[in-house]
XYZ file of C-alpha atoms in Angstrom:
657
model
C 2.745 -7.373 -2.658
C 6.279 -8.793 -2.457
C 6.859 -9.708 1.165
C 10.038 -10.473 3.031
C 10.381 -13.750 4.981
C 8.313 -13.966 8.135
C 11.390 -14.191 10.339
C 12.156 -10.544 9.538
C 10.345 -8.072 11.847
C 7.470 -6.229 10.176
C 9.034 -2.802 10.742
C 12.204 -3.943 8.971
C 10.466 -5.814 6.143
C 7.992 -3.065 5.247
C 10.492 -0.763 3.437
C 11.084 -3.535 0.876
C 7.436 -4.114 -0.017
C 6.345 -3.258 -3.545
C 2.796 -3.012 -4.835
C 1.999 -4.962 -7.968
C 0.006 -2.557 -10.093
C -0.608 -2.240 -13.837
C 1.364 0.472 -15.593
C -0.956 3.514 -16.069
C 0.283 4.456 -19.526
C -2.194 7.312 -19.945
C -1.051 8.847 -16.634
C 2.587 8.373 -17.700
C 1.855 10.323 -20.885
C 0.131 13.070 -18.904
C 3.071 13.272 -16.511
C 5.532 13.674 -19.375
C 3.418 16.525 -20.807
C 3.134 18.468 -17.556
C 6.052 19.702 -15.473
C 8.749 19.360 -18.133
C 7.018 21.304 -20.924
C 5.750 23.954 -18.491
C 9.217 24.495 -17.050
C 10.703 24.458 -20.549
C 8.245 27.111 -21.708
C 9.284 29.347 -18.815
C 12.994 28.893 -19.583
C 12.490 29.454 -23.325
C 10.576 32.708 -22.801
C 13.068 34.052 -20.284
C 10.586 33.842 -17.384
C 11.703 30.800 -15.380
C 9.733 31.712 -12.241
C 6.270 31.147 -13.815
C 7.595 27.933 -15.338
C 8.807 26.761 -11.937
C 5.504 27.553 -10.230
C 3.267 26.013 -12.892
C 5.557 22.974 -13.011
C 5.309 22.687 -9.232
C 1.509 22.822 -9.421
C 1.395 20.131 -12.102
C 3.747 17.931 -10.059
C 1.505 18.138 -7.001
C -1.532 17.393 -9.150
C 0.313 14.437 -10.668
C 0.710 12.884 -7.223
C -3.109 12.676 -7.091
C -3.563 11.480 -10.681
C -4.886 8.022 -9.847
C -7.200 5.638 -11.761
C -10.890 6.489 -11.637
C -13.673 8.208 -13.521
C -13.411 11.742 -14.846
C -15.519 13.058 -11.971
C -13.513 11.314 -9.268
C -10.371 12.635 -10.952
C -11.722 16.170 -10.776
C -12.434 15.732 -7.072
C -9.172 14.000 -6.151
C -7.081 16.528 -8.074
C -9.237 19.649 -7.723
C -9.514 19.975 -3.940
C -5.758 19.490 -3.310
C -5.115 21.965 -6.158
C -7.088 24.655 -4.353
C -5.249 23.815 -1.125
C -1.889 24.032 -2.927
C -2.733 27.486 -4.273
C -3.819 28.602 -0.805
C -0.567 27.308 0.689
C 1.483 29.179 -1.914
C -0.474 32.351 -1.160
C 0.247 31.980 2.575
C 3.919 31.118 2.081
C 4.586 33.847 -0.489
C 2.878 36.367 1.797
C 5.220 35.318 4.617
C 8.199 35.791 2.313
C 6.982 39.207 1.160
C 6.576 40.287 4.784
C 10.221 39.370 5.388
C 9.943 35.889 6.818
C 12.360 35.516 9.700
C 12.136 33.474 12.858
C 8.449 34.198 13.194
C 7.891 31.916 10.193
C 8.295 29.021 12.649
C 5.030 29.651 14.567
C 3.274 30.308 11.257
C 4.392 26.915 9.935
C 3.424 25.332 13.264
C -0.153 26.592 12.778
C -0.358 25.448 9.148
C 1.184 22.104 10.116
C -1.413 21.548 12.817
C -4.291 22.154 10.388
C -2.629 19.920 7.799
C -2.086 17.045 10.220
C -5.472 17.306 11.906
C -7.178 17.226 8.513
C -5.676 13.798 7.889
C -8.380 12.164 9.977
C -11.130 13.399 7.636
C -10.248 11.129 4.717
C -7.631 10.653 1.992
C -8.660 13.585 -0.213
C -8.521 16.128 2.598
C -5.328 14.508 3.850
C -3.645 15.026 0.473
C -4.972 18.563 0.350
C -3.530 19.327 3.789
C -0.135 17.852 2.943
C 0.130 19.818 -0.289
C -1.018 23.028 1.382
C 1.770 22.620 3.931
C 4.361 21.810 1.239
C 3.505 24.861 -0.872
C 3.471 27.056 2.233
C 7.045 25.988 2.990
C 8.178 26.381 -0.618
C 6.400 29.710 -1.022
C 8.033 31.076 2.109
C 11.511 29.790 1.247
C 12.036 29.695 -2.522
C 13.415 33.072 -3.723
C 11.119 33.565 -6.737
C 9.944 36.975 -7.931
C 6.278 37.919 -8.133
C 3.317 38.946 -6.027
C 1.836 36.304 -3.692
C -1.483 36.205 -5.547
C 0.330 35.738 -8.883
C 2.396 32.855 -7.495
C -0.767 31.181 -6.195
C -2.434 31.534 -9.594
C 0.586 30.027 -11.355
C 0.473 26.996 -9.051
C -3.271 26.642 -9.639
C -2.735 26.955 -13.409
C -0.237 24.077 -13.312
C -2.759 21.906 -11.472
C -5.491 22.814 -13.943
C -3.187 21.972 -16.857
C -2.859 18.390 -15.628
C -6.593 18.256 -14.943
C -7.222 19.339 -18.543
C -4.856 16.652 -19.783
C -6.722 14.082 -17.699
C -9.904 14.948 -19.565
C -8.118 14.662 -22.927
C -5.390 12.013 -22.517
C -7.224 8.951 -21.234
C -7.024 5.207 -21.506
C -9.414 3.549 -23.974
C -12.819 3.220 -22.380
C -15.676 0.805 -23.055
C -18.827 1.921 -24.805
C -20.928 4.268 -22.741
C -20.121 7.832 -23.739
C -20.145 10.217 -20.805
C -20.882 7.331 -18.416
C -18.023 5.104 -19.589
C -16.041 5.548 -16.367
C -19.044 4.819 -14.162
C -19.932 1.763 -16.270
C -16.371 0.499 -15.883
C -16.560 0.985 -12.095
C -19.796 -1.029 -11.849
C -18.360 -3.684 -14.167
C -15.400 -4.017 -11.806
C -17.856 -4.859 -9.012
C -19.181 -7.819 -10.992
C -15.622 -8.937 -11.803
C -14.666 -8.776 -8.110
C -17.832 -10.672 -7.208
C -16.924 -13.385 -9.688
C -13.483 -13.638 -8.110
C -14.981 -13.875 -4.613
C -17.350 -16.667 -5.647
C -14.498 -18.557 -7.298
C -12.510 -18.321 -4.033
C -15.421 -19.516 -1.840
C -14.407 -22.232 0.585
C -10.704 -21.636 -0.054
C -7.917 -19.831 1.821
C -8.316 -16.669 -0.275
C -12.021 -16.175 0.430
C -11.670 -13.345 2.973
C -9.152 -11.443 0.851
C -11.444 -11.782 -2.175
C -14.357 -10.470 -0.127
C -12.291 -7.416 0.859
C -11.482 -6.762 -2.798
C -15.192 -6.959 -3.539
C -15.918 -4.422 -0.801
C -13.277 -2.060 -2.182
C -14.776 -2.328 -5.676
C -18.237 -1.548 -4.263
C -16.867 1.516 -2.484
C -15.203 2.836 -5.654
C -18.335 2.322 -7.745
C -20.504 3.905 -5.068
C -18.201 6.940 -4.961
C -18.215 7.286 -8.758
C -22.011 7.165 -9.020
C -22.502 9.439 -6.015
C -20.195 12.088 -7.492
C -22.003 11.833 -10.811
C -25.322 12.465 -9.065
C -23.886 15.370 -7.068
C -22.485 16.928 -10.235
C -25.921 16.807 -11.820
C -27.493 18.442 -8.781
C -24.924 21.225 -8.708
C -25.587 21.929 -12.392
C -29.379 21.681 -11.906
C -29.446 18.952 -14.547
C -31.950 16.114 -14.111
C -30.613 12.567 -14.342
C -30.890 11.038 -17.798
C -32.574 7.722 -18.500
C -29.171 6.047 -18.972
C -27.946 7.377 -15.632
C -31.002 6.056 -13.815
C -30.664 2.740 -15.616
C -27.038 2.469 -14.479
C -28.146 3.268 -10.915
C -30.633 0.395 -11.093
C -27.952 -1.985 -12.332
C -25.631 -0.935 -9.532
C -28.474 -1.539 -7.059
C -28.842 -5.009 -8.578
C -25.099 -5.529 -8.153
C -25.331 -4.469 -4.501
C -28.197 -6.899 -3.857
C -26.302 -9.685 -5.601
C -23.218 -8.955 -3.491
C -25.267 -9.120 -0.303
C -26.681 -12.495 -1.292
C -23.183 -13.637 -2.238
C -21.841 -12.808 1.225
C -24.402 -15.241 2.620
C -23.217 -17.801 0.076
C -19.576 -17.177 0.956
C -20.413 -17.535 4.645
C -21.374 -21.162 4.009
C -17.694 -21.682 2.994
C -18.445 -24.317 0.362
C -16.691 -24.421 -3.019
C -19.085 -23.401 -5.785
C -19.432 -24.691 -9.341
C -17.516 -22.683 -11.930
C -20.767 -21.702 -13.686
C -21.918 -19.846 -10.551
C -18.780 -17.715 -10.427
C -19.008 -17.100 -14.176
C -22.491 -15.534 -14.070
C -21.475 -12.157 -12.558
C -18.667 -11.878 -15.118
C -21.285 -11.997 -17.869
C -22.891 -8.891 -16.351
C -19.493 -7.163 -16.343
C -19.031 -7.964 -20.039
C -22.547 -6.691 -20.767
C -21.734 -3.350 -19.126
C -18.509 -2.976 -21.107
C -19.895 -4.002 -24.490
C -23.540 -2.958 -24.288
C -24.595 -6.503 -25.260
C -26.987 -8.812 -23.330
C -25.349 -10.925 -20.602
C -26.368 -14.225 -22.196
C -27.122 -17.464 -20.360
C -26.705 -17.542 -16.593
C -26.300 -20.431 -14.155
C -29.373 -22.562 -13.523
C -31.238 -21.824 -10.255
C -30.799 -24.105 -7.262
C -32.174 -23.979 -3.720
C -29.919 -26.454 -1.910
C -29.117 -23.912 0.827
C -30.665 -20.578 1.944
C -27.602 -18.746 0.641
C -27.830 -20.375 -2.790
C -31.542 -19.652 -3.008
C -31.002 -15.986 -2.152
C -28.153 -15.747 -4.672
C -30.238 -17.210 -7.501
C -33.108 -14.838 -6.731
C -30.724 -11.853 -6.783
C -29.215 -13.184 -10.027
C -32.676 -13.286 -11.588
C -33.396 -9.724 -10.422
C -30.083 -8.558 -11.926
C -30.952 -10.261 -15.235
C -34.272 -8.386 -15.273
C -32.463 -5.091 -14.603
C -30.079 -5.769 -17.493
C -32.911 -6.767 -19.817
C -34.526 -3.336 -19.457
C -33.537 -0.659 -21.928
C -35.356 2.078 -20.003
C -35.377 2.750 -16.237
C -38.248 1.202 -14.318
C -39.513 4.619 -13.148
C -39.749 7.641 -15.421
C -39.138 10.082 -12.588
C -36.732 9.591 -9.716
C -37.038 10.947 -6.221
C -37.026 14.690 -5.719
C -33.487 16.025 -5.893
C -32.210 18.615 -3.418
C -31.191 22.051 -4.611
C -27.643 23.034 -5.537
C -26.852 24.393 -2.067
C -27.755 21.083 -0.407
C -25.885 19.207 -3.126
C -22.777 21.339 -2.564
C -22.933 20.664 1.174
C -23.234 16.925 0.500
C -20.367 17.091 -1.997
C -18.080 18.757 0.533
C -18.880 16.010 3.024
C -18.175 13.380 0.392
C -14.820 14.883 -0.623
C -12.994 14.122 2.568
C -14.857 11.269 4.163
C -18.029 10.939 6.143
C -18.453 12.609 9.459
C -17.769 10.274 12.376
C -17.348 10.842 16.095
C -13.781 11.781 16.957
C -12.847 12.525 13.353
C -12.951 16.340 13.638
C -9.957 18.663 13.728
C -10.106 18.893 17.507
C -10.972 15.289 18.258
C -8.374 13.102 20.014
C -6.949 11.675 16.793
C -7.011 15.062 15.049
C -5.126 16.720 17.901
C -2.477 13.999 17.953
C -2.007 14.023 14.186
C -1.934 17.818 14.126
C 0.600 18.120 16.946
C 2.870 15.514 15.402
C 2.989 17.343 12.059
C 3.222 20.803 13.649
C 6.088 19.898 15.994
C 8.058 18.189 13.199
C 7.656 21.106 10.792
C 8.479 23.727 13.432
C 11.552 21.794 14.593
C 12.717 21.259 11.003
C 12.280 24.947 10.154
C 14.163 25.971 13.297
C 17.140 23.726 12.552
C 17.155 24.824 8.908
C 17.197 28.509 9.818
C 20.118 27.871 12.157
C 22.088 25.986 9.482
C 21.478 28.109 6.383
C 18.974 30.929 6.602
C 19.137 31.683 2.866
C 18.094 28.198 1.693
C 16.164 26.738 4.606
C 13.077 25.355 2.876
C 14.424 21.941 1.787
C 14.561 20.521 5.303
C 10.939 21.303 6.366
C 9.690 20.423 2.860
C 11.265 16.980 3.281
C 9.667 16.624 6.699
C 6.274 17.480 5.192
C 6.261 14.351 3.042
C 7.643 12.209 5.867
C 5.570 13.058 8.878
C 2.019 12.508 7.626
C 0.771 9.610 9.808
C -1.531 8.132 7.145
C 1.201 7.474 4.549
C 2.537 4.261 6.073
C 4.837 3.207 8.935
C 7.170 6.001 10.005
C 10.417 4.020 9.921
C 9.616 2.646 6.468
C 8.813 6.116 5.104
C 12.006 7.543 6.569
C 14.277 4.857 5.122
C 12.648 5.063 1.702
C 12.663 8.858 1.718
C 16.393 8.976 2.404
C 17.174 6.301 -0.174
C 14.955 7.934 -2.778
C 16.388 11.399 -2.166
C 19.941 10.091 -2.377
C 19.188 8.317 -5.660
C 17.371 11.366 -7.059
C 20.233 13.722 -6.155
C 22.792 11.419 -7.759
C 20.736 11.038 -10.939
C 20.197 14.809 -11.146
C 23.899 15.490 -10.599
C 24.764 12.956 -13.290
C 22.317 14.587 -15.699
C 23.933 17.957 -15.003
C 27.329 16.546 -15.919
C 26.135 14.893 -19.121
C 23.725 17.545 -20.428
C 24.511 21.118 -21.378
C 22.565 24.289 -22.015
C 19.783 25.885 -20.022
C 17.046 23.487 -21.117
C 18.189 20.256 -19.481
C 16.308 20.791 -16.146
C 13.064 20.777 -18.163
C 14.051 17.415 -19.651
C 14.774 15.980 -16.200
C 11.475 17.373 -14.862
C 9.632 15.734 -17.767
C 11.298 12.389 -17.021
C 10.340 12.721 -13.352
C 6.742 13.543 -14.291
C 6.532 10.473 -16.519
C 7.981 8.304 -13.734
C 5.622 9.640 -11.050
C 2.447 7.633 -11.940
C 4.478 4.417 -12.212
C 6.286 5.205 -8.941
C 3.143 4.908 -6.796
C 4.027 1.253 -6.232
C 6.875 2.180 -3.842
C 7.572 5.232 -1.697
C 11.301 5.292 -2.494
C 10.641 5.317 -6.222
C 8.058 8.062 -5.779
C 10.639 10.046 -3.816
C 13.126 9.683 -6.696
C 10.591 11.161 -9.127
C 9.661 14.052 -6.837
C 13.321 14.792 -6.025
C 14.212 14.995 -9.714
C 11.359 17.397 -10.359
C 11.943 19.628 -7.331
C 15.677 19.846 -8.017
C 14.853 20.869 -11.581
C 12.583 23.642 -10.290
C 15.180 24.809 -7.775
C 17.948 24.802 -10.389
C 15.852 26.726 -12.919
C 14.889 29.186 -10.186
C 18.525 30.120 -9.693
C 19.416 28.196 -6.510
C 22.263 25.906 -7.610
C 23.728 24.714 -4.341
C 25.830 21.578 -4.060
C 23.869 18.342 -4.074
C 25.437 17.343 -0.749
C 23.378 20.054 0.988
C 20.180 18.316 -0.126
C 21.381 14.997 1.234
C 22.434 16.546 4.550
C 19.097 18.355 4.919
C 17.190 15.162 4.136
C 19.224 13.237 6.731
C 18.468 15.836 9.408
C 14.777 15.861 8.518
C 14.660 12.053 8.793
C 16.212 12.173 12.265
C 13.800 14.890 13.446
C 10.760 13.039 12.153
C 11.903 9.750 13.704
C 12.425 11.374 17.109
C 9.228 13.445 17.151
C 7.189 10.689 15.525
C 8.030 8.284 18.339
C 7.228 10.576 21.234
C 5.011 8.543 23.588
C 1.831 10.598 23.332
C 2.019 11.299 19.601
C 2.960 7.730 18.671
C 0.454 5.815 20.811
C -1.400 3.406 18.480
C -4.254 3.220 20.994
C -5.128 6.818 20.146
C -4.274 6.713 16.436
C -5.620 3.265 15.540
C -8.135 2.819 18.326
C -10.244 5.689 17.031
C -10.680 4.015 13.650
C -11.294 0.588 15.166
C -13.868 2.069 17.538
C -15.592 3.815 14.645
C -15.669 0.518 12.747
C -17.152 -1.348 15.726
C -19.880 1.268 16.098
C -20.704 1.027 12.384
C -20.827 -2.762 12.792
C -23.151 -2.403 15.775
C -25.518 -0.129 13.795
C -25.695 -2.661 10.979
C -26.198 -5.608 13.335
C -28.951 -3.770 15.207
C -30.752 -2.917 11.972
C -30.604 -6.538 10.799
C -31.952 -7.935 14.062
C -34.621 -5.319 14.741
C -35.972 -4.617 11.237
C -39.531 -5.665 10.527
C -40.048 -8.624 8.183
C -40.418 -7.462 4.599
C -38.905 -4.032 5.286
C -37.112 -2.142 2.522
C -33.495 -3.298 2.248
C -32.057 0.019 0.984
C -31.052 1.244 4.431
C -29.672 -2.156 5.380
C -27.380 -2.211 2.357
C -26.231 1.351 3.006
C -25.380 0.449 6.619
C -23.528 -2.666 5.465
C -21.421 -0.673 3.005
C -20.696 1.909 5.709
C -19.595 -0.845 8.089
C -17.309 -2.478 5.511
C -15.871 0.919 4.556
C -15.084 1.752 8.188
C -13.567 -1.689 8.678
C -11.360 -1.188 5.623
C -10.024 2.063 7.092
C -9.478 0.378 10.450
C -7.616 -2.531 8.852
C -5.310 -0.163 6.947
C -4.544 1.742 10.155
C -3.973 -1.485 12.102
C -1.602 -2.877 9.465
C 0.373 0.374 9.518
C 0.589 0.301 13.326
C 1.737 -3.332 13.276
C 4.677 -2.353 11.042
C 5.814 0.598 13.167
C 9.259 0.464 14.774
C 7.737 0.984 18.239
C 4.358 -0.665 17.967
C 3.875 -0.866 21.773
C 2.175 -4.229 21.393
C 2.490 -4.934 25.088
C 0.172 -2.032 25.919
C -2.358 -2.265 23.096
C -4.945 -4.704 21.810
C -4.280 -6.947 18.861
C -5.922 -4.512 16.441
C -5.845 -6.782 13.389
C -7.548 -9.597 15.285
C -10.239 -7.214 16.511
C -10.843 -5.920 12.970
C -10.941 -9.447 11.519
C -13.500 -10.487 14.122
C -15.625 -7.405 13.355
C -15.469 -8.222 9.628
C -16.754 -11.702 10.373
C -19.568 -10.218 12.448
C -20.665 -8.100 9.468
C -20.430 -11.171 7.221
C -22.450 -13.235 9.688
C -25.042 -10.468 10.108
C -25.372 -10.235 6.316
C -25.885 -13.991 6.065
C -28.400 -13.784 8.893
C -30.298 -10.982 7.117
C -30.567 -13.063 3.943
C -31.789 -16.071 5.911
C -34.321 -13.969 7.806
C -35.633 -12.720 4.468
C -36.184 -16.354 3.499
C -38.097 -17.342 6.617
C -35.392 -18.312 9.126
C -36.015 -18.086 12.867
C -36.038 -14.445 13.967
C -34.331 -13.749 17.329
C -36.316 -12.122 20.092
C -35.794 -8.454 20.915
C -33.987 -9.456 24.104
C -31.570 -11.681 22.188
C -30.943 -8.948 19.613
C -30.398 -6.303 22.271
C -27.991 -8.577 24.138
C -25.699 -8.971 21.116
C -25.858 -5.293 20.156
C -25.189 -4.171 23.724
C -22.153 -6.475 23.881
C -20.685 -4.975 20.708
C -21.335 -1.429 21.953
C -19.571 -2.291 25.233
C -16.489 -3.411 23.305
C -16.453 -0.135 21.386
C -16.824 1.870 24.611
C -13.894 0.037 26.184
C -11.625 0.687 23.201
C -12.666 4.308 22.767
C -11.314 5.586 26.084
C -7.486 5.401 26.179
C -7.589 5.882 29.965
C -8.955 2.341 30.282
C -5.505 0.895 29.483
C -5.053 -2.186 31.625
C -8.776 -2.390 32.460
C -10.469 -5.577 31.223
C -13.333 -5.200 28.766
C -16.708 -5.805 30.465
C -17.885 -9.396 30.319
C -21.270 -9.200 28.563
C -23.816 -11.961 28.266
C -22.615 -13.800 25.141
C -24.834 -16.869 25.173
C -25.435 -18.258 21.666
C -28.773 -17.411 20.069
C -30.864 -20.580 19.773
C -31.871 -21.829 16.298
C -29.688 -19.296 14.489
C -26.224 -20.566 13.584
C -24.982 -17.275 12.153
C -25.881 -15.357 15.312
C -24.169 -18.023 17.378
C -21.104 -17.226 15.296
C -21.628 -13.525 16.036
C -21.492 -14.332 19.756
C -18.277 -16.307 19.205
C -16.633 -13.401 17.374
C -17.725 -11.010 20.129
C -15.980 -13.258 22.640
C -12.913 -13.181 20.419
C -12.924 -9.377 20.368
C -13.364 -9.240 24.135
C -10.389 -11.536 24.649
C -7.998 -9.565 22.455
C -9.268 -6.103 23.338
C -9.020 -6.873 27.018
C -5.228 -7.174 26.855
C -4.892 -3.361 26.851
């Protein structure tokens, strides 16, 4: 990320931040082959409306065309595609019924569902946003056709991009149908190598977070592959089970590495190089070669070398260790599990009618209803641009509100000017298709900055609107965007809807509870117990902490962060991350014969962490100090003494509420 100088306030510096990402050339090619050609086909055949609708569907699918395996691509594009078609069906039905002022309460209801769904995870959040956008466009764009036909055209455009994703792909390593999953597991070993190389240095914590993110992506890819097999009633192949075993070896090696990283000592280069050999073996299909020599100078190093040996054994096998895996559930159970996996795991307070869901839903609903009302007052014939702009601005999980608003206005202004310039330079009826194709090619690259993404979307939407027959002056688009920005800024900073304690506190509380479950399991598990559940709880804790950190960083960059009334969220999350790291190191040491704390000592630490979560969960406790639990260090266990220190740190910062 390119960051502005520290003297600049975070809310003012955030709009200028760019993500440094590789150029996804395959996605660029897919984008160029989607909206532009579809719109051009509609214009060439004399049926622009189907071209507009299919182009719109492909554009929305292109927003979700991110790196990943084929199966994750199907999930991340497919669910929002269904939501987009549903939104078009609702919006077109409103238009057919003669949408007047009563469209405002209808959009309020759809907006509430869209916003409340944001708390369930990124896939459902994207689906909700696109359902709301197509509802607005379906109700406002004057295109001929039955509602069901319009919905099918939008779905067809989404499916066209999905088909291209299966055909137009980046070169993959050897592995056939499992090439994407192999690449995801290989990335885990690469991230582990980077974390070991950073041990003892200033970048150690950041490298550990990158390792956690790589583990989450690989876990998602393999889980979706398993769910697909269950839905199709297809048993797992030997290669699939072998890859599962190698990922399990990677998970065990990562756990041992966290204990090694906790010691905060620089490691020899040969230690960091060993995991990279496993990554190369996954990509090439060749043996990993020589690994670092074993050493038992510290408990962490001994555990790492043992896990390294186990991983080498897993890679030496050419057949899975067991011929038959565990009994698989039927397709109905697999479908239920898949639906849970699509939008995030179920957590307390994450439902549509939980505190965060209500706040998110009301914020989106009020903004959309207010935007639609103002638009109908200004120009009833072409009112949809203003609420459509608000749709992409108001979603609370897309970044700080002020930053989104500034970048949306700048991107829309640039897109309108470029489109107007193209209209002056190009002639004929085909040029909107060319502009839409250019916008589609730009869209995958534009994910690195919201303003650039807005330019791409503006070019495409203006092309659709122009081809559909609405050729208003470009100044109307700029005026509507300006009004939408003002509405979203005002509504988005209303005290109740903008309170970070409700929006961020829910995620931080969820992360603390996941941390407490992992810590309790580590301290209360019997010696020699199976480590599968422990590793699953650790991944769940890190995943929840990653979500909490993202929410806390967004809140810290808001224009009105209300820091005087809220805890220092980032400090709380950092302390919780260190507790999970310390608990992981403690688990490895306990496995190797370290002193095991008594049940009273374990319960004391777990109860303290639960008390912190309870204090943060209830927003009515603002101004009430967090309870002062018994945080005496645990004798003969340095890592648990560190846990007590981090708990004290959380109590100090959380108690400022």
